[in-house]
PDB file of C-alpha atoms in Angstrom:
ATOM      1  CA  LYS A   1      77.957  20.155  82.995  1.00 85.00           C
ATOM      2  CA  ARG A   2      77.902  23.593  80.748  1.00 85.00           C
ATOM      3  CA  GLU A   3      81.664  23.321  80.054  1.00 91.00           C
ATOM      4  CA  LEU A   4      80.571  19.413  78.572  1.00 91.00           C
ATOM      5  CA  GLY A   5      77.476  20.766  76.628  1.00 90.00           C
ATOM      6  CA  THR A   6      79.969  23.210  74.864  1.00 93.00           C
ATOM      7  CA  LEU A   7      82.445  20.712  74.185  1.00 95.00           C
ATOM      8  CA  SER A   8      79.923  18.307  72.697  1.00 94.00           C
ATOM      9  CA  ALA A   9      78.451  21.125  70.673  1.00 95.00           C
ATOM     10  CA  ALA A  10      81.947  21.949  69.069  1.00 96.00           C
ATOM     11  CA  PHE A  11      82.043  18.174  68.245  1.00 96.00           C
ATOM     12  CA  ASN A  12      78.954  17.878  66.831  1.00 95.00           C
ATOM     13  CA  HIS A  13      80.055  21.075  64.723  1.00 96.00           C
ATOM     14  CA  ALA A  14      83.320  19.469  63.083  1.00 96.00           C
ATOM     15  CA  ILE A  15      81.438  16.496  62.324  1.00 95.00           C
ATOM     16  CA  LYS A  16      78.191  17.983  60.805  1.00 94.00           C
ATOM     17  CA  LYS A  17      79.869  21.106  59.339  1.00 94.00           C
ATOM     18  CA  ARG A  18      83.402  20.220  58.517  1.00 94.00           C
ATOM     19  CA  HIS A  19      82.675  16.411  57.724  1.00 94.00           C
ATOM     20  CA  TRP A  20      85.510  15.381  60.413  1.00 95.00           C
ATOM     21  CA  ARG A  21      85.839  11.839  60.680  1.00 93.00           C
ATOM     22  CA  ILE A  22      85.472  11.338  64.304  1.00 94.00           C
ATOM     23  CA  GLY A  23      83.383  10.594  66.840  1.00 93.00           C
ATOM     24  CA  ASN A  24      81.813  12.787  69.947  1.00 95.00           C
ATOM     25  CA  PRO A  25      83.084  11.271  72.988  1.00 93.00           C
ATOM     26  CA  CYS A  26      80.977  13.926  75.218  1.00 93.00           C
ATOM     27  CA  ILE A  27      77.987  11.242  74.178  1.00 90.00           C
ATOM     28  CA  LYS A  28      79.468   8.526  76.527  1.00 88.00           C
ATOM     29  CA  ALA A  29      80.492  10.998  79.162  1.00 88.00           C
ATOM     30  CA  GLU A  30      78.271  11.306  82.462  1.00 86.00           C
ATOM     31  CA  ALA A  31      77.447  14.514  82.913  1.00 80.00           C
ATOM     32  CA  PRO A  32      77.812  15.724  86.555  1.00 79.00           C
ATOM     33  CA  LYS A  33      74.889  16.628  89.077  1.00 77.00           C
ATOM     34  CA  GLU A  34      74.246  19.906  89.540  1.00 67.00           C
ATOM     35  CA  PRO A  35      74.354  20.928  93.275  1.00 63.00           C
ATOM     36  CA  LYS A  36      71.608  22.172  95.233  1.00 63.00           C
ATOM     37  CA  GLY A  37      70.540  26.038  94.341  1.00 62.00           C
ATOM     38  CA  ARG A  38      71.885  28.130  97.320  1.00 66.00           C
ATOM     39  CA  VAL A  39      69.501  29.776  99.671  1.00 76.00           C
ATOM     40  CA  ARG A  40      70.623  32.678 101.542  1.00 88.00           C
ATOM     41  CA  TYR A  41      68.031  35.326 102.657  1.00 94.00           C
ATOM     42  CA  LEU A  42      67.380  38.229 104.786  1.00 95.00           C
ATOM     43  CA  THR A  43      65.320  38.597 107.989  1.00 94.00           C
ATOM     44  CA  TYR A  44      62.631  41.536 108.051  1.00 94.00           C
ATOM     45  CA  VAL A  45      64.930  43.046 110.543  1.00 94.00           C
ATOM     46  CA  GLU A  46      67.989  42.937 108.616  1.00 95.00           C
ATOM     47  CA  ALA A  47      66.556  43.917 105.496  1.00 96.00           C
ATOM     48  CA  LYS A  48      65.219  47.156 106.961  1.00 95.00           C
ATOM     49  CA  THR A  49      68.253  47.799 108.583  1.00 93.00           C
ATOM     50  CA  LEU A  50      70.139  47.261 105.398  1.00 94.00           C
ATOM     51  CA  LEU A  51      67.961  49.975 103.540  1.00 94.00           C
ATOM     52  CA  GLN A  52      68.544  52.089 106.303  1.00 91.00           C
ATOM     53  CA  VAL A  53      72.450  51.535 105.980  1.00 90.00           C
ATOM     54  CA  ALA A  54      72.216  52.145 101.884  1.00 91.00           C
ATOM     55  CA  GLY A  55      70.238  55.345 102.543  1.00 86.00           C
ATOM     56  CA  ASN A  56      72.782  56.508 104.757  1.00 80.00           C
ATOM     57  CA  PRO A  57      76.294  55.976 103.086  1.00 62.00           C
ATOM     58  CA  VAL A  58      79.067  57.008 105.516  1.00 56.00           C
ATOM     59  CA  ASP A  59      81.351  54.972 107.601  1.00 54.00           C
ATOM     60  CA  ARG A  60      81.315  54.145 111.362  1.00 58.00           C
ATOM     61  CA  LYS A  61      83.053  57.327 112.281  1.00 57.00           C
ATOM     62  CA  GLY A  62      79.893  59.103 110.527  1.00 55.00           C
ATOM     63  CA  LYS A  63      82.312  60.525 107.607  1.00 58.00           C
ATOM     64  CA  SER A  64      81.153  60.067 103.915  1.00 60.00           C
ATOM     65  CA  LEU A  65      82.322  57.394 101.854  1.00 56.00           C
ATOM     66  CA  THR A  66      83.852  58.110  98.507  1.00 55.00           C
ATOM     67  CA  SER A  67      81.864  57.707  95.372  1.00 55.00           C
ATOM     68  CA  GLN A  68      83.150  54.213  94.690  1.00 50.00           C
ATOM     69  CA  TYR A  69      81.626  52.925  97.840  1.00 55.00           C
ATOM     70  CA  LYS A  70      78.135  54.477  97.600  1.00 64.00           C
ATOM     71  CA  SER A  71      75.376  54.805  95.347  1.00 84.00           C
ATOM     72  CA  PRO A  72      72.472  57.277  95.371  1.00 90.00           C
ATOM     73  CA  VAL A  73      70.232  54.718  93.679  1.00 94.00           C
ATOM     74  CA  LEU A  74      71.213  51.820  96.113  1.00 95.00           C
ATOM     75  CA  ARG A  75      68.170  51.747  98.656  1.00 95.00           C
ATOM     76  CA  ASP A  76      65.562  52.333  95.771  1.00 97.00           C
ATOM     77  CA  PHE A  77      67.371  49.310  94.209  1.00 97.00           C
ATOM     78  CA  ILE A  78      67.254  47.082  97.061  1.00 97.00           C
ATOM     79  CA  GLU A  79      63.831  47.924  97.924  1.00 97.00           C
ATOM     80  CA  LEU A  80      62.731  47.169  94.509  1.00 97.00           C
ATOM     81  CA  ALA A  81      64.496  43.915  94.299  1.00 97.00           C
ATOM     82  CA  LEU A  82      63.128  42.727  97.623  1.00 97.00           C
ATOM     83  CA  ASN A  83      59.430  43.682  96.139  1.00 97.00           C
ATOM     84  CA  THR A  84      59.690  42.380  92.742  1.00 97.00           C
ATOM     85  CA  GLY A  85      62.174  39.094  92.570  1.00 96.00           C
ATOM     86  CA  CYS A  86      64.051  40.702  89.591  1.00 96.00           C
ATOM     87  CA  ARG A  87      67.586  39.977  88.822  1.00 95.00           C
ATOM     88  CA  LYS A  88      70.332  42.907  89.037  1.00 96.00           C
ATOM     89  CA  THR A  89      70.396  43.456  85.046  1.00 94.00           C
ATOM     90  CA  GLU A  90      66.615  43.150  84.950  1.00 95.00           C
ATOM     91  CA  LEU A  91      66.536  46.282  87.130  1.00 96.00           C
ATOM     92  CA  LEU A  92      69.292  47.955  86.104  1.00 96.00           C
ATOM     93  CA  ASN A  93      68.114  47.728  82.193  1.00 95.00           C
ATOM     94  CA  LEU A  94      64.606  48.739  83.214  1.00 96.00           C
ATOM     95  CA  LYS A  95      63.363  51.789  81.077  1.00 96.00           C
ATOM     96  CA  TRP A  96      60.296  53.813  81.885  1.00 97.00           C
ATOM     97  CA  GLU A  97      58.447  52.862  78.757  1.00 96.00           C
ATOM     98  CA  HIS A  98      58.527  49.299  80.395  1.00 95.00           C
ATOM     99  CA  VAL A  99      56.894  50.327  83.635  1.00 97.00           C
ATOM    100  CA  ASP A 100      52.975  50.194  83.461  1.00 97.00           C
ATOM    101  CA  PHE A 101      51.356  51.997  86.123  1.00 97.00           C
ATOM    102  CA  SER A 102      48.041  51.294  84.819  1.00 96.00           C
ATOM    103  CA  THR A 103      48.197  47.611  85.108  1.00 96.00           C
ATOM    104  CA  ARG A 104      50.660  47.674  87.696  1.00 96.00           C
ATOM    105  CA  LEU A 105      53.270  45.660  85.520  1.00 96.00           C
ATOM    106  CA  LEU A 106      56.905  45.626  85.022  1.00 96.00           C
ATOM    107  CA  HIS A 107      57.581  44.540  81.038  1.00 94.00           C
ATOM    108  CA  LEU A 108      61.361  43.084  81.171  1.00 92.00           C
ATOM    109  CA  GLU A 109      62.783  43.220  77.645  1.00 79.00           C
ATOM    110  CA  GLN A 110      66.080  41.602  78.844  1.00 64.00           C
ATOM    111  CA  THR A 111      65.713  38.393  80.878  1.00 65.00           C
ATOM    112  CA  LYS A 112      67.765  35.547  81.455  1.00 65.00           C
ATOM    113  CA  ASN A 113      66.414  33.348  78.750  1.00 64.00           C
ATOM    114  CA  GLY A 114      65.951  36.130  76.194  1.00 67.00           C
ATOM    115  CA  GLU A 115      62.073  36.499  76.301  1.00 76.00           C
ATOM    116  CA  TRP A 116      59.614  39.489  77.220  1.00 84.00           C
ATOM    117  CA  GLN A 117      58.221  38.937  80.736  1.00 91.00           C
ATOM    118  CA  THR A 118      56.001  40.731  82.818  1.00 94.00           C
ATOM    119  CA  VAL A 119      56.206  41.271  86.865  1.00 96.00           C
ATOM    120  CA  PRO A 120      53.402  42.231  89.193  1.00 96.00           C
ATOM    121  CA  ILE A 121      54.192  45.648  91.085  1.00 97.00           C
ATOM    122  CA  ASN A 122      53.035  45.629  94.747  1.00 96.00           C
ATOM    123  CA  GLU A 123      52.308  49.043  96.753  1.00 96.00           C
ATOM    124  CA  ALA A 124      56.012  49.020  97.993  1.00 96.00           C
ATOM    125  CA  ALA A 125      57.238  49.080  94.438  1.00 97.00           C
ATOM    126  CA  ARG A 126      55.174  51.522  92.951  1.00 97.00           C
ATOM    127  CA  GLN A 127      56.047  53.787  95.675  1.00 97.00           C
ATOM    128  CA  VAL A 128      59.851  53.429  95.114  1.00 97.00           C
ATOM    129  CA  LEU A 129      59.156  53.844  91.239  1.00 98.00           C
ATOM    130  CA  VAL A 130      57.153  57.147  91.503  1.00 97.00           C
ATOM    131  CA  GLN A 131      60.022  58.658  93.802  1.00 96.00           C
ATOM    132  CA  ARG A 132      62.397  57.729  91.175  1.00 97.00           C
ATOM    133  CA  MET A 133      60.160  59.019  88.446  1.00 97.00           C
ATOM    134  CA  ARG A 134      59.562  62.549  90.087  1.00 97.00           C
ATOM    135  CA  LEU A 135      63.714  62.400  90.677  1.00 96.00           C
ATOM    136  CA  ARG A 136      63.835  61.961  86.849  1.00 97.00           C
ATOM    137  CA  ASP A 137      61.322  64.747  86.046  1.00 97.00           C
ATOM    138  CA  GLU A 138      63.379  66.736  88.386  1.00 96.00           C
ATOM    139  CA  LEU A 139      67.185  66.105  87.594  1.00 95.00           C
ATOM    140  CA  CYS A 140      66.931  64.488  83.873  1.00 96.00           C
ATOM    141  CA  PRO A 141      63.336  64.229  82.020  1.00 96.00           C
ATOM    142  CA  GLN A 142      64.857  62.948  79.066  1.00 96.00           C
ATOM    143  CA  SER A 143      66.345  59.966  80.494  1.00 97.00           C
ATOM    144  CA  PRO A 144      64.830  56.327  79.595  1.00 97.00           C
ATOM    145  CA  TRP A 145      66.410  55.021  82.468  1.00 97.00           C
ATOM    146  CA  VAL A 146      64.653  53.652  85.826  1.00 97.00           C
ATOM    147  CA  PHE A 147      68.225  53.803  87.541  1.00 97.00           C
ATOM    148  CA  PHE A 148      70.008  56.744  86.430  1.00 96.00           C
ATOM    149  CA  HIS A 149      73.105  58.561  87.727  1.00 94.00           C
ATOM    150  CA  VAL A 150      72.259  61.978  89.577  1.00 92.00           C
ATOM    151  CA  ARG A 151      75.852  63.551  89.489  1.00 89.00           C
ATOM    152  CA  SER A 152      77.692  63.925  86.464  1.00 89.00           C
ATOM    153  CA  ALA A 153      81.404  62.136  86.393  1.00 83.00           C
ATOM    154  CA  SER A 154      84.533  61.937  84.076  1.00 81.00           C
ATOM    155  CA  ARG A 155      82.426  59.046  81.979  1.00 86.00           C
ATOM    156  CA  THR A 156      79.270  59.534  82.921  1.00 89.00           C
ATOM    157  CA  LYS A 157      76.554  62.606  82.501  1.00 94.00           C
ATOM    158  CA  VAL A 158      73.144  62.933  84.653  1.00 95.00           C
ATOM    159  CA  GLY A 159      70.769  60.692  83.359  1.00 96.00           C
ATOM    160  CA  ASP A 160      72.976  58.143  81.824  1.00 96.00           C
ATOM    161  CA  ARG A 161      72.178  54.545  83.033  1.00 96.00           C
ATOM    162  CA  VAL A 162      73.727  52.859  86.504  1.00 95.00           C
ATOM    163  CA  ASN A 163      75.592  49.911  85.299  1.00 94.00           C
ATOM    164  CA  ASN A 164      76.580  48.401  88.479  1.00 93.00           C
ATOM    165  CA  VAL A 165      76.037  48.958  92.108  1.00 94.00           C
ATOM    166  CA  ARG A 166      78.187  45.971  93.440  1.00 93.00           C
ATOM    167  CA  LYS A 167      80.657  47.953  95.303  1.00 92.00           C
ATOM    168  CA  ALA A 168      78.300  50.145  97.148  1.00 92.00           C
ATOM    169  CA  PHE A 169      75.910  47.040  97.744  1.00 95.00           C
ATOM    170  CA  SER A 170      78.879  44.961  99.273  1.00 94.00           C
ATOM    171  CA  THR A 171      80.166  47.993 101.602  1.00 91.00           C
ATOM    172  CA  ALA A 172      76.620  48.415 102.900  1.00 92.00           C
ATOM    173  CA  CYS A 173      76.465  44.499 103.877  1.00 94.00           C
ATOM    174  CA  ARG A 174      79.884  44.902 105.532  1.00 91.00           C
ATOM    175  CA  ARG A 175      78.649  47.928 107.460  1.00 88.00           C
ATOM    176  CA  GLU A 176      75.888  46.228 108.712  1.00 87.00           C
ATOM    177  CA  GLY A 177      77.813  42.879 109.538  1.00 91.00           C
ATOM    178  CA  ILE A 178      75.583  40.681 106.760  1.00 94.00           C
ATOM    179  CA  LYS A 179      78.072  38.055 105.776  1.00 93.00           C
ATOM    180  CA  ASP A 180      78.121  35.904 102.811  1.00 92.00           C
ATOM    181  CA  PHE A 181      75.010  38.028 100.974  1.00 95.00           C
ATOM    182  CA  HIS A 182      75.158  38.796  97.325  1.00 95.00           C
ATOM    183  CA  ILE A 183      73.006  40.680  95.167  1.00 96.00           C
ATOM    184  CA  HIS A 184      71.229  38.091  93.746  1.00 95.00           C
ATOM    185  CA  ASP A 185      70.210  36.829  97.060  1.00 95.00           C
ATOM    186  CA  LEU A 186      67.587  39.626  96.953  1.00 97.00           C
ATOM    187  CA  ARG A 187      65.875  37.293  94.680  1.00 95.00           C
ATOM    188  CA  HIS A 188      66.119  34.550  97.151  1.00 94.00           C
ATOM    189  CA  THR A 189      64.964  36.463  99.834  1.00 95.00           C
ATOM    190  CA  PHE A 190      61.737  37.559  97.775  1.00 96.00           C
ATOM    191  CA  ALA A 191      61.121  34.242  97.141  1.00 94.00           C
ATOM    192  CA  SER A 192      61.809  32.944 100.768  1.00 94.00           C
ATOM    193  CA  TRP A 193      59.316  35.319 102.019  1.00 95.00           C
ATOM    194  CA  LEU A 194      56.578  34.151  99.726  1.00 94.00           C
ATOM    195  CA  ALA A 195      57.499  30.672 101.033  1.00 91.00           C
ATOM    196  CA  MET A 196      57.223  31.574 104.338  1.00 90.00           C
ATOM    197  CA  ASN A 197      54.060  33.266 103.858  1.00 89.00           C
ATOM    198  CA  GLY A 198      52.124  30.232 102.860  1.00 87.00           C
ATOM    199  CA  THR A 199      52.259  31.229  98.770  1.00 91.00           C
ATOM    200  CA  PRO A 200      51.980  27.865  96.938  1.00 90.00           C
ATOM    201  CA  LEU A 201      55.662  27.078  95.183  1.00 91.00           C
ATOM    202  CA  PHE A 202      53.715  27.017  91.869  1.00 93.00           C
ATOM    203  CA  GLU A 203      52.912  30.652  92.498  1.00 94.00           C
ATOM    204  CA  VAL A 204      56.500  31.536  93.420  1.00 93.00           C
ATOM    205  CA  SER A 205      57.654  29.665  90.408  1.00 94.00           C
ATOM    206  CA  LYS A 206      55.273  32.024  88.504  1.00 94.00           C
ATOM    207  CA  LEU A 207      56.395  35.011  90.348  1.00 95.00           C
ATOM    208  CA  LEU A 208      60.167  34.363  89.871  1.00 94.00           C
ATOM    209  CA  ARG A 209      59.702  33.045  86.050  1.00 93.00           C
ATOM    210  CA  HIS A 210      61.388  29.647  86.593  1.00 91.00           C
ATOM    211  CA  ALA A 211      61.474  27.411  83.476  1.00 86.00           C
ATOM    212  CA  SER A 212      60.393  24.575  85.849  1.00 87.00           C
ATOM    213  CA  ILE A 213      58.749  24.112  89.295  1.00 87.00           C
ATOM    214  CA  GLN A 214      61.901  22.039  90.301  1.00 86.00           C
ATOM    215  CA  MET A 215      64.090  25.294  90.345  1.00 87.00           C
ATOM    216  CA  THR A 216      61.676  26.409  92.936  1.00 90.00           C
ATOM    217  CA  GLU A 217      61.509  23.560  94.800  1.00 88.00           C
ATOM    218  CA  ARG A 218      64.521  24.708  97.152  1.00 86.00           C
ATOM    219  CA  TYR A 219      62.108  27.137  98.946  1.00 88.00           C
ATOM    220  CA  ALA A 220      59.753  24.115  99.855  1.00 83.00           C
ATOM    221  CA  HIS A 221      61.374  23.363 103.353  1.00 80.00           C
ATOM    222  CA  LEU A 222      60.731  27.128 104.233  1.00 83.00           C
ATOM    223  CA  ALA A 223      56.795  26.744 104.312  1.00 73.00           C
ATOM    224  CA  PRO A 224      56.057  24.053 107.150  1.00 66.00           C
ATOM    225  CA  ASP A 225      53.115  25.771 108.288  1.00 64.00           C
ATOM    226  CA  HIS A 226      51.776  25.569 104.651  1.00 59.00           C
ATOM    227  CA  LEU A 227      52.387  22.061 104.889  1.00 59.00           C
ATOM    228  CA  HIS A 228      50.978  21.357 108.382  1.00 62.00           C
ATOM    229  CA  ASN A 229      47.441  23.087 107.166  1.00 63.00           C
ATOM    230  CA  ALA A 230      47.301  20.921 104.277  1.00 58.00           C
ATOM    231  CA  VAL A 231      47.501  17.725 106.244  1.00 65.00           C
ATOM    232  CA  ASP A 232      45.518  19.263 109.293  1.00 66.00           C
ATOM    233  CA  ASN A 233      42.450  19.866 106.551  1.00 62.00           C
ATOM    234  CA  LEU A 234      42.500  16.053 105.764  1.00 61.00           C
ATOM    235  CA  GLY A 235      41.314  15.250 109.466  1.00 57.00           C
ATOM    236  CA  PHE A 236      40.711  11.701 109.326  1.00 61.00           C
ATOM    237  CA  SER A 237      40.223   9.946 112.758  1.00 56.00           C
ATOM    238  CA  ALA A 238      39.858   6.181 113.538  1.00 60.00           C
ATOM    239  CA  HIS A 239      37.358   7.359 116.526  1.00 58.00           C
ATOM    240  CA  GLY A 240      34.971   9.349 114.830  1.00 53.00           C
ATOM    241  CA  LYS A 241      35.629  12.435 115.403  1.00 54.00           C
ATOM    242  CA  THR A 242      37.204  14.275 112.009  1.00 52.00           C
ATOM    243  CA  LYS A 243      37.250  17.878 110.909  1.00 54.00           C
ATOM    244  CA  ASN A 244      33.413  17.574 109.768  1.00 53.00           C
ATOM    245  CA  GLY A 245      32.684  15.830 112.894  1.00 51.00           C
ATOM    246  CA  SER A 246      31.521  11.992 113.149  1.00 54.00           C
ATOM    247  CA  ALA A 247      29.732  11.769 109.394  1.00 54.00           C
ATOM    248  CA  LEU A 248      32.881   9.613 108.266  1.00 54.00           C
ATOM    249  CA  LEU A 249      32.624   7.297 111.059  1.00 56.00           C
ATOM    250  CA  GLU A 250      28.987   6.538 110.930  1.00 58.00           C
ATOM    251  CA  TRP A 251      29.215   5.997 106.840  1.00 53.00           C
ATOM    252  CA  LEU A 252      31.895   3.394 107.787  1.00 56.00           C
ATOM    253  CA  ILE A 253      30.000   1.684 110.374  1.00 59.00           C
ATOM    254  CA  TYR A 254      26.761   1.792 107.955  1.00 57.00           C
ATOM    255  CA  LEU A 255      29.120   0.020 105.097  1.00 60.00           C
ATOM    256  CA  GLY A 256      30.282  -2.788 107.392  1.00 60.00           C
ATOM    257  CA  LYS A 257      26.533  -3.767 108.125  1.00 55.00           C
TER     258      LYS A 257
END
């Protein structure tokens, strides 16, 4: 669908700007339907174990992993992602000037749609940020980044921004036996937990900063109890017993008379 849109834009540019005497064949082309969004999430037990593994980067024999397969920031990254629903780039680009402890908000500068957005900070996320700030003050007080290198290397120095945690994340998942799980699925986990806890989809959509509620509907099936509560509150019975007693039946009998 994106390729078709790009090709159509190229034809329109050639027609309008270059004055080519051609038609745009993409106009009559049927756009393919987008597949249903992927929903892969962790259980609370899996998430807890993954955090433990991420904070203890050793192989199954107890030997320390090489630097390319471990990351000192991985545990904090995972915990913050699970509690905010932020995307990978949003977290790795996060600066301390965008963390507001007084209002308990993250102000995201580089988001998917390029707009400034805010994300609420819960207590678990706040504790992670406080720990990272203390570490920053100890190692590199001048670093603007929330996720920074704690050791120098050939191309990095202490305080530089961490560019990626993909290898370390994949290694942690593999060690824990978590299959078919990617970094972006931490965001799906955040949304899935909200839905299963009964959070209305409209609020989930706002927390995920989705452009439309349709993007959030992939999580609707995870909230069956919430839907049961909705119909239970209706409580109509033809036998006169409703959630509010027999008043409804008495009123219908009165109308019949």
